[in-house]
Coordinates of C-alpha atoms in Angstrom, one line a residue:
X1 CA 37.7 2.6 -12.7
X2 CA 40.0 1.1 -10.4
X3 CA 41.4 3.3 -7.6
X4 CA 45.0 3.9 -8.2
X5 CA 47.1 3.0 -11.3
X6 CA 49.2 0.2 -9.8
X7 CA 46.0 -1.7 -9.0
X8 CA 45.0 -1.6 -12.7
X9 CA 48.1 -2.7 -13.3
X10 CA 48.0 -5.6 -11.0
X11 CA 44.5 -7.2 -12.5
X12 CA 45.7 -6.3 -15.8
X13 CA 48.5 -9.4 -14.7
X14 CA 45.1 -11.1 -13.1
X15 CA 43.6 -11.3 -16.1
X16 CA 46.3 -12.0 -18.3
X17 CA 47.4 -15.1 -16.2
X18 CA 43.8 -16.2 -16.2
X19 CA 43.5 -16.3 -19.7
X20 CA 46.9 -17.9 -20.3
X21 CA 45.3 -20.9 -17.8
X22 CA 42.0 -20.6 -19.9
X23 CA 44.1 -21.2 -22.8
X24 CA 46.3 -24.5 -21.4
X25 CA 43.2 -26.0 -19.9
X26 CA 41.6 -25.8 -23.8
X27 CA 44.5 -27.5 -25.4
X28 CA 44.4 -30.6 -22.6
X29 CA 40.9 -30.5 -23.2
X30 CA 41.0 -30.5 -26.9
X31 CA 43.1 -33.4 -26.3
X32 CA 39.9 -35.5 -24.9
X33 CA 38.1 -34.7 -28.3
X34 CA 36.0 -32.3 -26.2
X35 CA 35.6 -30.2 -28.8
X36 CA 32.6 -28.1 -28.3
X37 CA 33.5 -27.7 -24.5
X38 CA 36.9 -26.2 -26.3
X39 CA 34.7 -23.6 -28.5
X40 CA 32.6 -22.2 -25.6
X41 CA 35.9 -22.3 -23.0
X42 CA 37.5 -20.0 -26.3
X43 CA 34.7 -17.9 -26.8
X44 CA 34.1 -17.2 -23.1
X45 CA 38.1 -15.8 -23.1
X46 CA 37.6 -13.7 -26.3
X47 CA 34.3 -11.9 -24.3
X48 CA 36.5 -11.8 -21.0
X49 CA 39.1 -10.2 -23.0
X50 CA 36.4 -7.9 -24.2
X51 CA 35.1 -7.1 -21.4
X52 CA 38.0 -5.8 -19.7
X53 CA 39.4 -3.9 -22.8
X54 CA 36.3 -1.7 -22.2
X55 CA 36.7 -1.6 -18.6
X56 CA 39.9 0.0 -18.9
X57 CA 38.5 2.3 -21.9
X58 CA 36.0 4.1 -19.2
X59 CA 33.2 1.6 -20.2
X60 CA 32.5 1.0 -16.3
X61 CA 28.7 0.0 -16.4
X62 CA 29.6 -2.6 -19.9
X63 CA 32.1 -4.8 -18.9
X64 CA 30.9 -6.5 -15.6
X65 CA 27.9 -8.2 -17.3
X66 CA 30.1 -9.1 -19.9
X67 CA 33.0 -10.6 -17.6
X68 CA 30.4 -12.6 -16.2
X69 CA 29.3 -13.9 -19.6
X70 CA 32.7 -14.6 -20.5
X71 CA 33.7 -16.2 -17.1
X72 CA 30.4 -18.5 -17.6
X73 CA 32.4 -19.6 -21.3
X74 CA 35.7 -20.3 -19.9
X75 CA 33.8 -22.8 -16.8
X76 CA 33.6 -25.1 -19.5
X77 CA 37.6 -25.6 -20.3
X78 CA 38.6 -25.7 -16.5
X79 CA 38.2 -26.9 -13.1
X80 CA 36.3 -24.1 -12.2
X81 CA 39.5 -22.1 -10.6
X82 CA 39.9 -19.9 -13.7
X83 CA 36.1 -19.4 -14.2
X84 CA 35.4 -18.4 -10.2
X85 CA 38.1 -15.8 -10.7
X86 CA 36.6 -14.1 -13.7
X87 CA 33.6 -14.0 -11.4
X88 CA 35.2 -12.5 -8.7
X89 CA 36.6 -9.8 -10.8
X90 CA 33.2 -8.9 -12.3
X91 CA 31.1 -8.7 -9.1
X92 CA 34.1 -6.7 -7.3
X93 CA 33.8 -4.3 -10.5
X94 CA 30.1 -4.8 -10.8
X95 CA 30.2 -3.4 -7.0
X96 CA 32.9 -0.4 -7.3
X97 CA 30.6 0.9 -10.4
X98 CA 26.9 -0.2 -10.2
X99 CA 26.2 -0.8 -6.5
X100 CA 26.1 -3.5 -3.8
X101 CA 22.3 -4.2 -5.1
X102 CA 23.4 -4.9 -8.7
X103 CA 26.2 -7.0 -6.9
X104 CA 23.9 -8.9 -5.1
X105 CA 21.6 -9.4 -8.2
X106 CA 24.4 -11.0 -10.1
X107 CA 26.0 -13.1 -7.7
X108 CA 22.8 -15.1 -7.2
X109 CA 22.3 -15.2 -11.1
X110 CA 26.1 -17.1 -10.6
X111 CA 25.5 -19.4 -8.1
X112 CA 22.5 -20.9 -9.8
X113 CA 24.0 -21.1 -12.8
X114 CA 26.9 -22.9 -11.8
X115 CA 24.6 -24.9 -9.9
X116 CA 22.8 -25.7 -12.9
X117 CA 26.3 -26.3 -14.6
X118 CA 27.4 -28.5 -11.9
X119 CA 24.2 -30.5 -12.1
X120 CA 24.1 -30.8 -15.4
X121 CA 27.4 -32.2 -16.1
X122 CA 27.9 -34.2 -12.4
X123 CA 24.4 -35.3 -11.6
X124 CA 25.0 -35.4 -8.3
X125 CA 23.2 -33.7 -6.1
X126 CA 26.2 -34.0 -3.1
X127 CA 28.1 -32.6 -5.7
X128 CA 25.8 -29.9 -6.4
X129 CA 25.3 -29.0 -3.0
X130 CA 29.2 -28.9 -2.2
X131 CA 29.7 -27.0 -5.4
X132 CA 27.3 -24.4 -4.5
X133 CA 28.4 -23.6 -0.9
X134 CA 32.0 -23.1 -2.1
X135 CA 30.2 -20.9 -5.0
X136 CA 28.6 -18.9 -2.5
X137 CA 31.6 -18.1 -0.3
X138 CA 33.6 -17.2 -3.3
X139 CA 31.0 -14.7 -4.5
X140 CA 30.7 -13.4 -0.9
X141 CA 34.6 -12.5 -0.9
X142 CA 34.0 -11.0 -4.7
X143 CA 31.4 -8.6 -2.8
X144 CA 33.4 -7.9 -0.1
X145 CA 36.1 -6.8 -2.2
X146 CA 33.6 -4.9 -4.3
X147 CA 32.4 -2.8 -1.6
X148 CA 36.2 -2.5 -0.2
X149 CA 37.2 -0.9 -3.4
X150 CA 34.0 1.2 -3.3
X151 CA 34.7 2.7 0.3
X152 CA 38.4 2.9 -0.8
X153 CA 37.4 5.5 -3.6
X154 CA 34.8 7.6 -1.6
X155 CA 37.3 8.4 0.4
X156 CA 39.8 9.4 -2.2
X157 CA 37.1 11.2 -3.4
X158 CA 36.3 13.1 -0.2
X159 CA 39.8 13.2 0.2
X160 CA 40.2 15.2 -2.8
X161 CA 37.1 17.5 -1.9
X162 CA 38.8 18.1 1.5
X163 CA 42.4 18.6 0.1
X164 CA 40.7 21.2 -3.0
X165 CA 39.3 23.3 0.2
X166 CA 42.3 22.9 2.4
X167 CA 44.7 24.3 -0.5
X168 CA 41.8 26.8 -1.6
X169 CA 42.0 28.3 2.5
X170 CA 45.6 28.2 2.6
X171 CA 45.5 30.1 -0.9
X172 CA 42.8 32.6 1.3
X173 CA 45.0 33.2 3.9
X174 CA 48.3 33.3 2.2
X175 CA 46.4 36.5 0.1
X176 CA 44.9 38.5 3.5
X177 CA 48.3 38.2 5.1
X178 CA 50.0 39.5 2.2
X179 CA 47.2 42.2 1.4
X180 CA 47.6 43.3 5.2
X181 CA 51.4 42.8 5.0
X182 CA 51.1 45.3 1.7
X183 CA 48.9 47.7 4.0
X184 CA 51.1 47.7 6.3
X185 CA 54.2 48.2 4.2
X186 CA 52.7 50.9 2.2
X187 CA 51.5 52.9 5.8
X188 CA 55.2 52.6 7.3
X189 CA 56.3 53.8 3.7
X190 CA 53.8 56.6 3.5
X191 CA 55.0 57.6 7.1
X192 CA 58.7 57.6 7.1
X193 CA 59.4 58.8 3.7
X194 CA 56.0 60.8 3.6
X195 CA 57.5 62.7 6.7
X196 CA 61.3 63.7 5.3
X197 CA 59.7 64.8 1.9
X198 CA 57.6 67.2 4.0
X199 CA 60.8 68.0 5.5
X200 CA 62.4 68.8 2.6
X201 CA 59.1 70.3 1.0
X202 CA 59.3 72.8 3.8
X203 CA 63.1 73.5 3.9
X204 CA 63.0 74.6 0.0
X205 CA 60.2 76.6 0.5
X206 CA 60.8 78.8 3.7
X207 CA 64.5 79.0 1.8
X208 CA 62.3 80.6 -1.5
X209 CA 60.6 83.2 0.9
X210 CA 63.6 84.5 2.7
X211 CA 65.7 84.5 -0.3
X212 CA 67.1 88.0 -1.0
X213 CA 66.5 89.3 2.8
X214 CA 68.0 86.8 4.9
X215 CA 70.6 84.6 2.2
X216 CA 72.4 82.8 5.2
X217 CA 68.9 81.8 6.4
X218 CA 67.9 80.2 3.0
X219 CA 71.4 78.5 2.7
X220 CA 71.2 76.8 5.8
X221 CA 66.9 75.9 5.0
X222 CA 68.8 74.4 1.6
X223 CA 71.4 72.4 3.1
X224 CA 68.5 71.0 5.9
X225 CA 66.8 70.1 2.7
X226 CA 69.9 68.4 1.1
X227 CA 70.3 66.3 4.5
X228 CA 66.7 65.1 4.6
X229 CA 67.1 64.0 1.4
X230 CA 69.9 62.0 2.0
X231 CA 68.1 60.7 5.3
X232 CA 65.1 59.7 2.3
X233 CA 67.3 58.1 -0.1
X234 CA 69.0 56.2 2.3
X235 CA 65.7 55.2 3.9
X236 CA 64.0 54.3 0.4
X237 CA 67.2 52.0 -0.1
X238 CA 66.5 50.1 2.8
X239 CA 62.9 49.6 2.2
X240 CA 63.9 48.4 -1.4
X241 CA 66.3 46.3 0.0
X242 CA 63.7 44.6 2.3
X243 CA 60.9 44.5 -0.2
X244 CA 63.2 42.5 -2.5
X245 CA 66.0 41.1 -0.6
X246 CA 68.6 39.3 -3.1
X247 CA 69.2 35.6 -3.5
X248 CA 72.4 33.5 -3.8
X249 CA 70.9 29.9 -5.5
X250 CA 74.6 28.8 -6.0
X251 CA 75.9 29.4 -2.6
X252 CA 75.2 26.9 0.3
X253 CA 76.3 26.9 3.9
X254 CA 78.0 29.2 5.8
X255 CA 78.6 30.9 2.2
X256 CA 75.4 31.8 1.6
X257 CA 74.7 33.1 4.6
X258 CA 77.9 35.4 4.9
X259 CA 76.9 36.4 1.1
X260 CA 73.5 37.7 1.4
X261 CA 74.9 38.9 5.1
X262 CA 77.2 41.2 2.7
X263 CA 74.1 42.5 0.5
X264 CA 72.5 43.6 3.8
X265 CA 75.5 45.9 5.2
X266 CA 74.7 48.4 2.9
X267 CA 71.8 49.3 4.5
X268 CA 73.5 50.4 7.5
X269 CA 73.3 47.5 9.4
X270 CA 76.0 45.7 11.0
X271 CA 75.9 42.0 10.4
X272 CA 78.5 39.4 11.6
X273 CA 78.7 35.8 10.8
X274 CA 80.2 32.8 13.1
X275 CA 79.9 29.4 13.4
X276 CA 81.2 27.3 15.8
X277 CA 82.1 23.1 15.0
X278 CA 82.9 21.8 12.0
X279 CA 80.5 22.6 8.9
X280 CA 78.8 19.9 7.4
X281 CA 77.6 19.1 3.9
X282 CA 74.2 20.8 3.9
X283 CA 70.8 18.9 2.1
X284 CA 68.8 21.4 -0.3
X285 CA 66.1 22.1 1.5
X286 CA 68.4 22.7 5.1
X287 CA 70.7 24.7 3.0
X288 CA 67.1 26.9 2.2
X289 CA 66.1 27.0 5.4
X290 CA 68.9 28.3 6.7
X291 CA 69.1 31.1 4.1
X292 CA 65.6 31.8 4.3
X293 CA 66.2 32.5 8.2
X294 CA 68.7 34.3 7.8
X295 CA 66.7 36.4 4.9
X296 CA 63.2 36.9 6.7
X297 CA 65.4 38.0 9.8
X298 CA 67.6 41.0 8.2
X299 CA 64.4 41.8 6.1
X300 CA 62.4 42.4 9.2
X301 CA 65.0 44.3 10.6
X302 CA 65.1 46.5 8.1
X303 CA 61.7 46.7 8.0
X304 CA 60.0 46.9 11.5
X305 CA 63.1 47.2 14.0
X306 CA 65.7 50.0 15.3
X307 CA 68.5 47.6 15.4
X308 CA 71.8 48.4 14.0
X309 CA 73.6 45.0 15.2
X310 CA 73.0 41.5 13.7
X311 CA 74.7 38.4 14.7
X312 CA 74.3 35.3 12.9
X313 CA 75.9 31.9 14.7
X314 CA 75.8 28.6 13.6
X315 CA 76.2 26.1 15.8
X316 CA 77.2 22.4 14.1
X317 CA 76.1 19.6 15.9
X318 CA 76.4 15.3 15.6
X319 CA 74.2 15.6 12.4
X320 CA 72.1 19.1 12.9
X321 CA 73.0 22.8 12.1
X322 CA 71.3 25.2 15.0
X323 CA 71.3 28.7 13.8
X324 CA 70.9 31.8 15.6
X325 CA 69.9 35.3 14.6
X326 CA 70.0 38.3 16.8
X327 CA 69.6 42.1 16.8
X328 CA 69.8 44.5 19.5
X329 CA 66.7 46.6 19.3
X330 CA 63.3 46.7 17.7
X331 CA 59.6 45.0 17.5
X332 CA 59.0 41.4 17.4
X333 CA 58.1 40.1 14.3
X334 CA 56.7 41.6 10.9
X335 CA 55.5 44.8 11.5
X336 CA 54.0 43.3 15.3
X337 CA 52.7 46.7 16.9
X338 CA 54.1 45.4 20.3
X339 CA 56.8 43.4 21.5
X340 CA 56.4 40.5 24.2
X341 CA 58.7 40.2 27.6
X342 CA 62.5 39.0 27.2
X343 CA 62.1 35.5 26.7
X344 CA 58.6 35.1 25.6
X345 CA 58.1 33.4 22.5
X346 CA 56.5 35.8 19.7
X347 CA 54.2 35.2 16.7
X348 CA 55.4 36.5 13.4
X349 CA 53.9 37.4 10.1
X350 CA 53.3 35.0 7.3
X351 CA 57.2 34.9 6.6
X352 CA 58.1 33.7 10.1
X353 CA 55.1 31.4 10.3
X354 CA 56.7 29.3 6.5
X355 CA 59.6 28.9 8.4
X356 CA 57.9 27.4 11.5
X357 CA 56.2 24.6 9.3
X358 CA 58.8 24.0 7.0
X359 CA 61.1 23.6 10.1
X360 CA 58.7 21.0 11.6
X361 CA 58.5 19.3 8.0
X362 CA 61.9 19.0 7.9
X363 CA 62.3 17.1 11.5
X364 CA 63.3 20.5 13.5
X365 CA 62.3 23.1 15.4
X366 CA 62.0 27.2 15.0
X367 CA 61.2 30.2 17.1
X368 CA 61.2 33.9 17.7
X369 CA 62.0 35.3 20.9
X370 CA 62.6 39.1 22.6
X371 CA 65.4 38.8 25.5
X372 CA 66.8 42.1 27.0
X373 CA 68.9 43.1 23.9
X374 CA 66.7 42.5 21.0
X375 CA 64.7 40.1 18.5
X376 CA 65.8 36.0 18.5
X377 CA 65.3 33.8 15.2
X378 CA 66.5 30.5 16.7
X379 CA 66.0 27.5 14.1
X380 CA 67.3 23.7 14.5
X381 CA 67.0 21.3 11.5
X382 CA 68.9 18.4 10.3
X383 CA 71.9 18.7 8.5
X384 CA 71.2 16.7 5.5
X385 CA 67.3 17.2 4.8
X386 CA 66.3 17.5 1.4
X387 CA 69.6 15.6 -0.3

């Protein structure tokens, strides 16, 4: 089949115009008396008609031969403009689904057929000759077209191939960084709450030896226990905080950001919000990127960094929000074992890599830095992408 639906679409008008000329050049003919001429020009539409019915049904390898066959009918009613179309169409198709060879096969069966046409209704051999020449060149562009459409498709087709493998990569990738960012998660896990629940562990059961002989002993073993356990509580809250950080979908702007900025001071953190300019109406997808920033960064805080402090500006400029996030303390990063010199740019994990190609989709610019006081989520975008 055609490549694309709007080029269906535009020989299904093609055709339809053709057989409305095929059809007025049968009634001025019919007016001449010519009436078998007007019973092979109809029957030539009918098996045009035909013909391209079952092209569009899937019947590829059918309908050329047929157009052909039909175009041949309709020569008879016309001038030969109508006809030479039909037998452009069915060579070009012929091509796209057969092969240049077939193509070439029928396009010399045409020519000397409407040579034999021309001949036998002009008896002229100048006229013959001429005929045929401008037969030839029309056929030619009919291949040409033929084999355009053909390259056209194998290319959507490898296309398609390339795009299948290219999503099937990502889809690879997208599952090792997220089984390593689970391995990670669950070692960090394992060793900060692993570590107080030994605590504790130990606490409660020196207390249960000494119990009875030294009482002020186990008391104070108890009450170590009862403050590691509030250490470990507080500590699981953050992880499950930053394993599942909360969403505001009916917030935008500086609203959103100063709401899920809220959710995270529970945690211990300290997070402020400014802005500086006046804020502008925010597209969807800026609106998400800013909140996505803002998100990733206090989740990796919470997650990988010793920071207490988190400062979130937004600076509003002609037509672009810049936002800025920065902590004082801690690794570069999702769980990055080592952090790079104040003001060298840093690679993040699969979170902080989204929002460096979403930033670049949307027309700006994003990057994480370490400067002498901490970890820098920087991110520029324009103000209404996505509206």
């Amino acid at each position: 089949m055609l490549t694309t639906r709007r080029a269906r679409i535009l020989v299904d008008v093609f055709v339809g115009l053709q057989v409305l000329l095929t059809l007025v050049s049968a009634v001025i003919v019919a007016a001449e008396g010519m009436w078998r001429e007007v019973g092979l020009g109809l029957a030539g539409t009918v098996v045009v008609i035909v013909a391209w019915v079952s092209y569009r049904r899937g019947r590829s390898r059918v309908a050329p031969p047929l157009l052909l066959v039909g175009a041949f009918g309709t020569a008879f009613t016309d001038t030969g403009v109508v006809s030479v179309g039909f037998m452009m169409l069915a060579l070009a198709i012929m091509v796209l689904e057969v092969g240049l060879r077939a193509g070439l096969w029928a396009a010399g069966a045409v020519v000397v057929g409407l040579a034999a046409l021309t001949w036998s209704v002009r008896e002229s051999w100048a006229a013959v000759l001429f005929q045929t020449i401008g037969n030839v060149v029309v056929m030619t562009l009919g291949l040409i077209v033929g084999l355009t459409l053909r390259q056209i498709r194998a290319e959507q087709v490898e296309n398609q191939r390339l795009l299948r493998e290219l999503r099937a990569a990502i889809d690879t990738e997208k599952e090792l960084m997220l089984a390593d960012e689970r391995a990670r998660s669950a070692r960090e896990l394992h060793d900060g709450l692993g570590h107080r629940l030994t605590l504790i562990s130990m606490s409660l059961e020196y207390a249960r030896r000494v119990r009875g002989r030294d009482d002020a002993q186990a008391w104070s073993e108890v009450e170590n226990a009862q403050v590691e356990a509030k250490d470990a509580l507080a500590y699981m809250r953050r992880w499950v905080r930053a394993l599942n950080p909360p969403r505001e979908p009916n917030l935008e702007g500086i609203a959103a950001l100063e709401a899920i900025a809220d959710s995270f001071r529970g945690t211990g953190l300290t997070v402020r919000v400014a802005q500086n300019g006046d804020e502008q109406q925010l597209g969807k997808d800026a609106s998400l990127f800013a909140y996505r920033l803002v998100q990733e960064g206090l989740t990796n805080v919470l997650r990988h960094s010793a920071a207490d402090q988190v400062a979130i500006t937004v600076n509003w400029r002609e037509g672009r929000m810049e936002i800025e996030l920065r902590d004082n303390g801690g690794a570069v990063g999702e769980g990055t074992p080592e952090s790079p010199p104040p003001g060298q740019a840093a690679d993040g994990g699969f979170g902080l890599r989204s929002l460096s190609e979403r930033a670049r989709e949307l027309g700006g610019s994003f990057e994480v830095k370490r400067d002498d006081d901490g970890v820098v989520l920087q991110g520029s975008i324009p103000v209404g992408s996505g509206v």
